[in-house]
Amino acid sequence: MYRRREAVPFAFVAETDRFRSNVTPPAQQRPTLSQVAGRTLIGLTVVAGLVGSLLFGMPALQAGPAAGSTQQSEASDGR
């Protein structure tokens, strides 16, 4: 509700950069062989799915009657 506006001394603002890096983050652990293999298999599965959907979807995106084999029923044969 009511905020007091106090002046911040410039020396305090300038000293904040000095205190930012006084704690070092822990070192990251290297992924194990099974984790690397799992991530690789997941990536290959995603890529294979995208390629497969592109291969199966391309005939549907082509225009014209020659895009696919046209099938005629025996009723329309006219015999």
GROMACS .gro file of C-alpha atoms in nm:
model
   79
    1MET     CA    1   0.000   0.000   0.000
    2TYR     CA    2   0.229   0.275   0.126
    3ARG     CA    3   0.587   0.247   0.003
    4ARG     CA    4   0.865   0.448   0.147
    5ARG     CA    5   1.103   0.574  -0.113
    6GLU     CA    6   1.445   0.573   0.037
    7ALA     CA    7   1.754   0.659  -0.154
    8VAL     CA    8   1.987   0.369  -0.220
    9PRO     CA    9   2.351   0.460  -0.178
   10PHE     CA   10   2.548   0.409  -0.497
   11ALA     CA   11   2.827   0.231  -0.312
   12PHE     CA   12   2.584  -0.045  -0.215
   13VAL     CA   13   2.473  -0.091  -0.577
   14ALA     CA   14   2.833  -0.101  -0.696
   15GLU     CA   15   2.928  -0.365  -0.439
   16THR     CA   16   2.657  -0.609  -0.548
   17ASP     CA   17   2.869  -0.731  -0.842
   18ARG     CA   18   3.137  -0.844  -0.602
   19PHE     CA   19   2.900  -1.072  -0.405
   20ARG     CA   20   2.732  -1.245  -0.700
   21SER     CA   21   2.993  -1.511  -0.755
   22ASN     CA   22   3.090  -1.603  -0.401
   23VAL     CA   23   2.919  -1.944  -0.434
   24THR     CA   24   3.025  -2.172  -0.716
   25PRO     CA   25   2.761  -2.402  -0.863
   26PRO     CA   26   2.821  -2.776  -0.838
   27ALA     CA   27   2.988  -2.942  -1.133
   28GLN     CA   28   2.757  -3.114  -1.378
   29GLN     CA   29   2.773  -3.490  -1.389
   30ARG     CA   30   2.853  -3.657  -1.719
   31PRO     CA   31   2.570  -3.869  -1.860
   32THR     CA   32   2.616  -4.242  -1.839
   33LEU     CA   33   2.642  -4.467  -2.144
   34SER     CA   34   2.284  -4.587  -2.100
   35GLN     CA   35   2.157  -4.228  -2.087
   36VAL     CA   36   2.342  -4.139  -2.406
   37ALA     CA   37   2.210  -4.452  -2.578
   38GLY     CA   38   1.855  -4.377  -2.463
   39ARG     CA   39   1.868  -4.018  -2.588
   40THR     CA   40   2.009  -4.138  -2.920
   41LEU     CA   41   1.734  -4.397  -2.962
   42ILE     CA   42   1.466  -4.142  -2.879
   43GLY     CA   43   1.613  -3.899  -3.131
   44LEU     CA   44   1.630  -4.165  -3.401
   45THR     CA   45   1.270  -4.267  -3.328
   46VAL     CA   46   1.150  -3.909  -3.365
   47VAL     CA   47   1.343  -3.860  -3.691
   48ALA     CA   48   1.217  -4.193  -3.828
   49GLY     CA   49   0.860  -4.094  -3.743
   50LEU     CA   50   0.894  -3.762  -3.923
   51VAL     CA   51   1.048  -3.925  -4.231
   52GLY     CA   52   0.782  -4.196  -4.233
   53SER     CA   53   0.498  -3.947  -4.207
   54LEU     CA   54   0.652  -3.749  -4.491
   55LEU     CA   55   0.682  -4.059  -4.710
   56PHE     CA   56   0.325  -4.172  -4.642
   57GLY     CA   57   0.186  -3.820  -4.673
   58MET     CA   58   0.347  -3.721  -5.003
   59PRO     CA   59   0.104  -3.917  -5.226
   60ALA     CA   60  -0.189  -3.747  -5.055
   61LEU     CA   61  -0.041  -3.404  -5.125
   62GLN     CA   62   0.005  -3.463  -5.499
   63ALA     CA   63  -0.265  -3.317  -5.721
   64GLY     CA   64  -0.420  -3.471  -6.030
   65PRO     CA   65  -0.569  -3.803  -6.129
   66ALA     CA   66  -0.229  -3.961  -6.200
   67ALA     CA   67  -0.127  -3.925  -5.837
   68GLY     CA   68  -0.245  -4.273  -5.744
   69SER     CA   69  -0.381  -4.577  -5.911
   70THR     CA   70  -0.745  -4.525  -5.994
   71GLN     CA   71  -0.972  -4.818  -5.927
   72GLN     CA   72  -1.292  -4.872  -6.116
   73SER     CA   73  -1.570  -5.086  -5.992
   74GLU     CA   74  -1.729  -5.355  -6.208
   75ALA     CA   75  -2.056  -5.164  -6.210
   76SER     CA   76  -1.899  -4.870  -6.391
   77ASP     CA   77  -1.732  -5.100  -6.648
   78GLY     CA   78  -2.041  -5.089  -6.869
   79ARG     CA   79  -2.062  -5.452  -6.978
   0.00000   0.00000   0.00000
